[in-house]
Amino acid sequence: MNTFTYFYPVKTFFGEGAARSNLPDLLAKYGQNVMLAYGGGSVKRAGIFDEIKTILEAAGKTVTEFGGIMPNPTYAKVQEGAALAREKNIELIIALGGGSVIDACKIISAQAKLHEDIWKFEYDSGGQPTDFIPIGAVVTAFGTGAEQNNGAVITNTDKMLKAPLWGAFYDFAILDTGYTMTMPQKQVISGAFDSLSHCMETYLGTPRSENLSDEINEAVMRNIIKNIRRTVTDPQDRFARSELIWAAAMAENGILKIGKVTDFQCHMIEHQLGAYTDCNHGQGLAVLHSVLYRHIYKEDTARFAHMAQTVWGLSAEGKTEEELAIAGVEALAEFIKEIGLPTKFSEMGIGADTDFRAIADSTVITKGCCKRLTADEIFEILQECL
Ligand code: NZQ
Ligand code: ZN
């Protein structure tokens, strides 16, 4: 095992009714002015917004609404939220939504307290914000596990970059299965696949030999695969849904990453694809994963072969290590097809006129990936996804 420090400050409340049971007590320690941030309106239509606002008002809070946070949140929207938070003297921000709202609020929280532009501060000066408006998350779309960490993926449309910024950790996160039951089924599956992707991207980092983090990870991956299948069969299966929600959190709460340098090359390509196409994150990953793995598995056949056995349940009998490794990659590709995720960009409305050259040239190359890709190879991978 590598040397590590594990730090996890998010108090997580899990289960049906978790907001009603816990939010009133939690609110007592924060100030009067609360921002309630949300996305395009799904939480209003589902009645979740009213439920949370009523709890806030019953606790005597003055509520400032901040809506319209879009999927793949933009830097401009974050700046708008930070200006409002400053103007209204906000003392607690509640993010009510999925990864997009949750990510945006991490940076609103930091930018509102910072007297310079946070993009410049982090990217040009190498700064890390230390002063934050406290934040709490009420998760209504699961998969990213974004409420568990302090990284936010923000799209800077001026720079054509979808890139990480570091903001606040959530003081608390509320994961209520009931709040996710109105998610469109496509989002449920793409969100759950995102969780599986986080697990794979962690597993395939270094060290690549057997270790405790990876053995826990194998169990999480098998659980996600099983429960996606249950959810495809019965979209209203609340037990399967609750398992997937916790698996999403497990993939991002740091436990699987202990002692590891993660891979996340697929994510880096997908994020830039998102910067240029505004595509759905989990769907982009679904198309990219098997194409990318076909390009890289030969650099680490032992690890891919091991994953084929422990995650996909394939037998090694009669196969060389390389045959087993590629069989695992093909099992992943079959699974993606089976659960109805797109297997080609064309199914996502991404055409040949997309600037794949610019996407490839602006993709971050990661240290943990078993193969150090070149921009040309990423360009090839993107074209193979068409
Ligand atoms: O905007 P509204 O109207 O709320 O609709 C949303 C949105 O259209 C809808 N939705 C949310 N809760 C719902 C619901 N619809 C019905 N009922 C509900 N209860 O779901 C749609 C997608 O929401 P979004 O938050 O965009 O999805 P997701 O949770 O997949 O988040 C994606 C964002 O997270 C980033 C992605 O890059 C992307 O920007 N990620 C963040 C990570 C992190 N911070 O750790 C890790 C991930 O790898 C990922 O990169
Ligand atoms: Zn992801």
Coordinates of C-alpha atoms and ligand atoms in Angstrom, one line a residue:
M1 CA 0.0 0.0 0.0
N2 CA 1.1 3.5 -0.7
T3 CA 1.4 6.1 2.0
F4 CA -1.9 7.9 2.5
T5 CA -3.9 10.4 4.7
Y6 CA -7.6 9.7 4.7
F7 CA -9.9 12.6 5.5
Y8 CA -13.7 12.5 5.2
P9 CA -15.7 15.4 6.7
V10 CA -19.2 14.8 5.1
K11 CA -21.9 13.8 7.6
T12 CA -24.2 11.6 5.5
F13 CA -27.8 10.9 6.2
F14 CA -29.2 8.0 4.3
G15 CA -32.7 6.7 3.8
E16 CA -36.3 7.5 3.1
G17 CA -37.5 10.6 5.0
A18 CA -33.9 11.5 5.9
A19 CA -34.5 15.2 5.1
R20 CA -37.6 15.5 7.2
S21 CA -36.0 13.7 10.1
N22 CA -32.6 15.4 10.2
L23 CA -32.7 18.8 8.4
P24 CA -34.6 20.7 11.2
D25 CA -31.9 19.8 13.8
L26 CA -29.0 20.4 11.3
L27 CA -30.3 23.9 10.5
A28 CA -30.0 25.1 14.1
K29 CA -26.3 25.7 13.9
Y30 CA -26.3 27.9 10.8
G31 CA -27.2 31.6 10.4
Q32 CA -30.4 33.1 9.2
N33 CA -29.8 33.5 5.5
V34 CA -30.0 30.4 3.4
M35 CA -29.6 30.0 -0.3
L36 CA -31.7 27.1 -1.8
A37 CA -30.0 26.2 -5.1
Y38 CA -31.5 24.0 -7.8
G39 CA -31.5 23.1 -11.4
G40 CA -34.0 23.4 -14.3
G41 CA -37.2 22.8 -12.2
S42 CA -37.5 19.0 -11.8
V43 CA -37.4 19.4 -8.0
K44 CA -40.3 21.8 -8.2
R45 CA -42.4 19.5 -10.3
A46 CA -41.6 16.6 -8.0
G47 CA -42.7 18.6 -4.9
I48 CA -39.2 18.2 -3.3
F49 CA -38.4 21.9 -3.5
D50 CA -41.6 22.8 -1.5
E51 CA -40.8 20.2 1.1
I52 CA -37.3 21.5 1.7
K53 CA -38.4 25.2 1.6
T54 CA -41.1 24.5 4.2
I55 CA -38.5 22.9 6.5
L56 CA -36.2 25.9 6.1
E57 CA -39.0 28.4 6.8
A58 CA -40.3 26.4 9.8
A59 CA -36.7 26.7 11.2
G60 CA -37.1 30.5 10.8
K61 CA -34.6 30.9 7.9
T62 CA -34.8 33.6 5.2
V63 CA -34.6 31.7 1.9
T64 CA -33.0 33.0 -1.2
E65 CA -33.8 30.9 -4.3
F66 CA -31.1 30.3 -6.9
G67 CA -32.4 28.2 -9.8
G68 CA -31.5 27.4 -13.3
I69 CA -28.2 25.6 -12.7
M70 CA -27.9 23.6 -15.9
P71 CA -26.5 20.1 -16.4
N72 CA -22.7 20.6 -17.0
P73 CA -22.8 23.8 -15.0
T74 CA -21.0 26.8 -16.5
Y75 CA -18.5 29.1 -14.8
A76 CA -20.8 32.0 -15.6
K77 CA -23.6 30.4 -13.6
V78 CA -21.3 29.8 -10.7
Q79 CA -20.3 33.5 -10.8
E80 CA -23.9 34.5 -10.8
G81 CA -24.6 32.4 -7.7
A82 CA -21.5 33.7 -5.9
A83 CA -22.6 37.3 -6.5
L84 CA -26.1 36.6 -5.2
A85 CA -24.7 34.8 -2.2
R86 CA -22.5 37.9 -1.4
E87 CA -25.4 40.3 -1.9
K88 CA -27.8 38.4 0.3
N89 CA -25.2 37.6 3.0
I90 CA -25.8 33.9 2.7
E91 CA -24.7 31.8 5.7
L92 CA -25.7 28.3 4.4
I93 CA -26.1 27.0 0.8
I94 CA -28.4 24.0 0.2
A95 CA -27.8 22.3 -3.1
L96 CA -31.0 20.5 -4.1
G97 CA -30.3 18.4 -7.2
G98 CA -27.8 16.1 -8.9
G99 CA -24.1 16.4 -9.6
S100 CA -24.5 19.6 -11.5
V101 CA -26.2 21.6 -8.8
I102 CA -24.0 19.9 -6.1
D103 CA -20.8 20.8 -8.0
A104 CA -21.8 24.4 -8.7
C105 CA -22.5 25.1 -5.1
K106 CA -19.0 23.9 -4.0
I107 CA -17.6 26.7 -6.1
I108 CA -20.2 29.3 -5.3
S109 CA -19.4 28.7 -1.7
A110 CA -15.7 29.3 -2.3
Q111 CA -16.0 32.2 -4.8
A112 CA -18.4 34.2 -2.6
K113 CA -15.6 34.4 0.0
L114 CA -12.7 34.9 -2.4
H115 CA -11.8 38.4 -3.6
E116 CA -10.3 37.3 -6.9
D117 CA -11.4 35.1 -9.8
I118 CA -11.4 31.5 -8.5
W119 CA -10.4 30.1 -11.9
K120 CA -7.3 32.3 -12.1
F121 CA -6.6 31.7 -8.4
E122 CA -6.6 27.9 -8.8
Y123 CA -5.2 27.5 -12.3
D124 CA -2.8 30.5 -12.6
S125 CA -1.6 30.9 -9.0
G126 CA -2.0 27.3 -7.9
G127 CA -4.2 28.5 -4.9
Q128 CA -6.6 26.3 -2.9
P129 CA -9.5 28.2 -1.3
T130 CA -9.8 27.8 2.4
D131 CA -12.7 30.1 3.3
F132 CA -16.2 28.9 2.5
I133 CA -19.9 29.5 3.0
P134 CA -21.0 26.2 4.6
I135 CA -22.9 23.9 2.2
G136 CA -25.4 21.0 2.6
A137 CA -26.5 18.7 -0.2
V138 CA -29.9 17.1 -0.7
V139 CA -29.3 14.6 -3.5
T140 CA -32.2 14.2 -6.0
A141 CA -30.2 12.6 -8.9
F142 CA -27.5 10.1 -7.9
G143 CA -24.5 8.6 -9.7
T144 CA -21.7 11.1 -9.5
G145 CA -21.2 10.9 -5.7
A146 CA -20.4 14.6 -6.0
E147 CA -21.7 15.3 -2.5
Q148 CA -18.9 13.2 -1.1
N149 CA -15.9 15.1 -2.3
N150 CA -14.7 18.7 -2.8
G151 CA -14.0 18.6 -6.5
A152 CA -16.4 20.3 -8.9
V153 CA -16.4 19.9 -12.7
I154 CA -17.2 23.3 -14.2
T155 CA -17.5 24.2 -17.9
N156 CA -15.7 27.4 -18.8
T157 CA -17.3 28.3 -22.2
D158 CA -14.8 31.1 -22.9
K159 CA -11.8 28.7 -22.6
M160 CA -13.7 25.6 -24.0
L161 CA -12.7 23.6 -20.9
K162 CA -14.7 21.4 -18.7
A163 CA -12.3 21.1 -15.8
P164 CA -12.1 20.5 -12.1
L165 CA -12.1 23.3 -9.5
W166 CA -11.6 22.7 -5.8
G167 CA -14.2 24.0 -3.4
A168 CA -15.8 23.2 -0.2
F169 CA -16.7 19.8 1.3
Y170 CA -20.3 19.4 2.2
D171 CA -21.0 19.7 5.9
F172 CA -23.8 17.3 5.4
A173 CA -25.4 15.2 2.6
I174 CA -28.9 13.8 2.6
L175 CA -29.5 10.7 0.4
D176 CA -33.2 9.9 0.3
T177 CA -34.2 7.2 -2.2
G178 CA -37.7 8.7 -2.4
Y179 CA -36.3 12.0 -3.8
T180 CA -34.8 10.1 -6.8
M181 CA -37.8 8.2 -7.9
T182 CA -38.9 10.8 -10.4
M183 CA -35.5 10.8 -12.2
P184 CA -36.0 9.8 -15.9
Q185 CA -34.9 6.2 -16.4
K186 CA -32.2 7.2 -18.9
Q187 CA -30.6 9.4 -16.2
V188 CA -30.9 6.6 -13.6
I189 CA -29.0 4.3 -15.8
S190 CA -26.4 6.8 -17.0
G191 CA -25.9 8.0 -13.5
A192 CA -25.4 4.4 -12.2
F193 CA -23.0 3.7 -15.1
D194 CA -21.0 6.8 -14.0
S195 CA -20.6 5.2 -10.6
L196 CA -19.3 2.0 -12.2
S197 CA -17.0 4.1 -14.3
H198 CA -15.6 5.8 -11.1
C199 CA -14.9 2.4 -9.7
M200 CA -13.2 1.1 -12.9
E201 CA -11.1 4.3 -13.2
T202 CA -10.0 3.9 -9.5
Y203 CA -9.3 0.1 -9.9
L204 CA -7.2 0.5 -13.0
G205 CA -4.9 3.1 -11.4
T206 CA -1.7 2.2 -9.5
P207 CA -0.7 0.1 -7.7
R208 CA -2.1 -2.6 -10.0
S209 CA -1.3 -5.5 -7.6
E210 CA -3.9 -6.9 -5.2
N211 CA -4.8 -4.5 -2.4
L212 CA -7.6 -3.9 0.0
S213 CA -9.0 -0.9 -1.7
D214 CA -9.4 -2.8 -5.0
E215 CA -10.9 -5.9 -3.2
I216 CA -13.6 -3.6 -1.7
N217 CA -14.0 -2.0 -5.1
E218 CA -14.6 -5.4 -6.8
A219 CA -17.6 -5.8 -4.4
V220 CA -18.9 -2.3 -5.2
M221 CA -18.6 -3.0 -9.0
R222 CA -20.5 -6.3 -8.8
N223 CA -23.2 -4.6 -6.7
I224 CA -23.6 -1.8 -9.2
I225 CA -23.8 -4.3 -12.1
K226 CA -26.4 -6.4 -10.3
N227 CA -28.5 -3.5 -9.2
I228 CA -28.5 -1.8 -12.6
R229 CA -29.9 -5.0 -14.0
R230 CA -32.6 -5.1 -11.3
T231 CA -33.4 -1.4 -12.1
V232 CA -33.7 -2.1 -15.8
T233 CA -36.1 -4.9 -15.1
D234 CA -38.1 -2.9 -12.5
P235 CA -37.4 0.9 -12.6
Q236 CA -39.4 1.3 -9.4
D237 CA -37.4 -1.2 -7.4
R238 CA -36.6 0.9 -4.3
F239 CA -34.2 -1.5 -2.8
A240 CA -32.0 -1.7 -5.9
R241 CA -32.2 2.1 -6.2
S242 CA -31.0 2.6 -2.6
E243 CA -28.1 0.2 -3.2
L244 CA -27.1 2.2 -6.3
I245 CA -27.3 5.5 -4.4
W246 CA -25.0 4.2 -1.7
A247 CA -22.6 2.6 -4.2
A248 CA -22.4 6.0 -5.9
A249 CA -21.3 7.5 -2.6
M250 CA -18.9 4.7 -1.9
A251 CA -17.2 5.2 -5.3
E252 CA -16.5 8.9 -4.4
N253 CA -16.1 9.1 -0.6
G254 CA -12.4 8.2 -0.9
I255 CA -12.4 4.7 0.5
L256 CA -11.8 3.0 -2.8
K257 CA -9.0 5.5 -3.6
I258 CA -7.0 4.9 -0.4
G259 CA -3.4 4.2 -1.3
K260 CA -4.0 4.5 -5.0
V261 CA -3.2 6.8 -7.9
T262 CA -6.4 6.7 -9.9
D263 CA -6.6 6.4 -13.7
F264 CA -9.6 8.7 -14.8
Q265 CA -8.3 9.0 -18.3
C266 CA -11.8 8.1 -19.7
H267 CA -13.3 10.9 -17.6
M268 CA -10.7 13.4 -18.9
I269 CA -11.7 12.6 -22.5
E270 CA -15.4 12.7 -21.6
H271 CA -15.1 16.0 -19.8
Q272 CA -13.6 17.7 -22.9
L273 CA -16.3 16.0 -25.1
G274 CA -18.8 17.6 -22.7
A275 CA -17.1 21.0 -23.2
Y276 CA -17.6 20.8 -26.9
T277 CA -21.0 19.0 -27.1
D278 CA -22.7 19.6 -23.7
C279 CA -23.4 15.8 -23.7
N280 CA -24.8 13.7 -20.8
H281 CA -21.8 12.7 -18.7
G282 CA -22.7 9.0 -18.1
Q283 CA -23.7 8.5 -21.7
G284 CA -20.4 9.9 -22.9
L285 CA -18.5 7.6 -20.6
A286 CA -20.6 4.6 -21.9
V287 CA -19.6 5.2 -25.5
L288 CA -15.9 5.9 -24.6
H289 CA -15.1 3.2 -22.1
S290 CA -14.9 0.0 -24.2
V291 CA -13.2 1.8 -27.2
L292 CA -10.6 3.3 -24.8
Y293 CA -10.0 -0.1 -23.1
R294 CA -9.5 -1.9 -26.4
H295 CA -6.7 0.6 -27.0
I296 CA -5.0 0.2 -23.6
Y297 CA -5.6 -3.3 -22.2
K298 CA -2.4 -4.8 -23.6
E299 CA -0.4 -2.5 -21.4
D300 CA -1.8 -4.2 -18.4
T301 CA -3.3 -7.6 -19.4
A302 CA -2.9 -9.0 -15.8
R303 CA -5.1 -6.3 -14.2
F304 CA -7.7 -6.4 -17.0
A305 CA -7.7 -10.2 -16.8
H306 CA -8.1 -10.2 -13.1
M307 CA -11.1 -7.7 -13.4
A308 CA -12.6 -10.0 -16.0
Q309 CA -12.8 -12.8 -13.4
T310 CA -13.6 -10.9 -10.3
V311 CA -16.1 -8.4 -11.7
W312 CA -17.5 -10.0 -14.8
G313 CA -17.3 -13.6 -13.5
L314 CA -15.5 -14.9 -16.6
S315 CA -13.5 -18.2 -16.4
A316 CA -9.8 -18.3 -17.1
E317 CA -10.0 -21.8 -18.4
G318 CA -8.7 -22.3 -21.9
K319 CA -7.7 -18.6 -22.3
T320 CA -4.4 -16.9 -22.3
E321 CA -4.1 -13.9 -20.0
E322 CA -4.5 -11.6 -23.0
E323 CA -7.6 -13.4 -24.2
L324 CA -9.2 -13.2 -20.7
A325 CA -8.3 -9.5 -20.5
I326 CA -10.1 -8.6 -23.8
A327 CA -13.0 -10.9 -22.9
G328 CA -13.5 -8.7 -19.9
V329 CA -13.5 -5.6 -22.0
E330 CA -16.1 -7.2 -24.4
A331 CA -18.2 -8.2 -21.4
L332 CA -18.3 -4.5 -20.4
A333 CA -19.2 -3.5 -24.0
E334 CA -22.1 -6.1 -23.9
F335 CA -23.3 -4.8 -20.6
I336 CA -23.5 -1.3 -21.9
K337 CA -25.6 -2.5 -24.8
E338 CA -27.8 -4.7 -22.6
I339 CA -28.7 -1.8 -20.2
G340 CA -29.7 0.4 -23.1
L341 CA -26.8 3.0 -23.0
P342 CA -25.5 4.4 -26.2
T343 CA -22.6 2.6 -27.8
K344 CA -21.9 5.2 -30.5
F345 CA -21.7 9.0 -30.5
S346 CA -24.3 9.1 -33.3
E347 CA -26.9 7.7 -30.8
M348 CA -26.2 10.8 -28.6
G349 CA -26.6 13.3 -31.5
I350 CA -22.8 13.8 -31.7
G351 CA -21.8 13.9 -35.4
A352 CA -18.6 13.8 -37.5
D353 CA -18.7 17.6 -37.6
T354 CA -17.6 17.7 -34.0
D355 CA -14.1 19.2 -33.5
F356 CA -12.6 16.0 -32.2
R357 CA -9.1 17.4 -32.9
A358 CA -9.6 20.2 -30.5
I359 CA -11.1 17.8 -27.9
A360 CA -8.1 15.5 -28.2
D361 CA -5.6 18.3 -28.0
S362 CA -7.2 19.8 -24.9
T363 CA -7.7 16.5 -23.0
V364 CA -5.6 16.1 -19.8
I365 CA -3.3 13.0 -19.9
T366 CA -3.4 11.2 -16.5
K367 CA -0.6 9.7 -14.5
G368 CA -2.5 6.7 -13.3
C369 CA -3.6 5.2 -16.7
C370 CA -1.6 2.1 -17.7
K371 CA -0.9 3.7 -21.1
R372 CA 0.3 7.3 -21.6
L373 CA -2.0 8.3 -24.4
T374 CA -1.0 10.8 -27.0
A375 CA -3.4 13.4 -28.4
D376 CA -3.3 11.6 -31.7
E377 CA -4.4 8.3 -30.1
I378 CA -7.3 10.2 -28.2
F379 CA -8.3 11.6 -31.6
E380 CA -8.4 8.1 -33.0
I381 CA -10.4 6.8 -30.0
L382 CA -12.9 9.6 -30.5
Q383 CA -13.3 8.9 -34.2
E384 CA -13.9 5.2 -33.5
C385 CA -16.8 6.2 -31.2
L386 CA -18.7 7.7 -34.1
Ligands
NZQ1 O1 -32.1 20.5 -14.0 P1 -33.2 19.7 -13.5 O2 -34.6 20.2 -14.0 O3 -33.2 19.5 -12.0 O4 -33.2 18.2 -14.1 C1 -32.1 17.4 -13.8 C2 -31.2 17.2 -15.0 O5 -31.8 17.4 -16.2 C3 -32.6 16.0 -13.6 N1 -33.0 15.6 -12.3 C4 -32.3 15.8 -11.1 N2 -33.0 15.3 -10.1 C5 -34.2 14.9 -10.6 C6 -34.2 15.1 -12.0 N3 -35.3 14.8 -12.8 C7 -36.4 14.3 -12.2 N4 -36.4 14.0 -10.8 C8 -35.4 14.3 -10.0 N5 -35.5 13.9 -8.7 O6 -31.5 15.1 -13.9 C9 -30.8 15.8 -15.0 C10 -29.3 15.6 -14.8 O7 -28.9 16.2 -13.6 P2 -27.3 16.4 -13.4 O8 -27.2 17.0 -12.0 O9 -26.7 17.2 -14.5 O10 -26.8 14.9 -13.4 P3 -25.6 14.2 -12.7 O11 -26.0 13.9 -11.3 O12 -25.2 13.1 -13.6 O13 -24.4 15.3 -12.7 C11 -23.6 15.5 -13.8 C12 -22.5 16.5 -13.5 O14 -21.7 16.0 -12.5 C13 -20.3 16.1 -13.0 C14 -20.5 15.8 -14.4 O15 -19.3 16.1 -15.2 C15 -21.7 16.7 -14.8 O16 -21.3 18.0 -14.9 N6 -19.5 15.1 -12.2 C16 -19.1 15.4 -11.0 C17 -18.3 14.6 -10.2 C18 -17.8 15.0 -8.9 N7 -17.9 16.2 -8.5 O17 -17.3 14.1 -8.1 C19 -17.9 13.3 -10.7 C20 -18.4 12.9 -12.0 O18 -17.4 12.1 -12.6 C21 -18.9 14.0 -12.9 O19 -17.8 14.5 -13.7
ZN2 ZN -18.1 10.6 -13.6

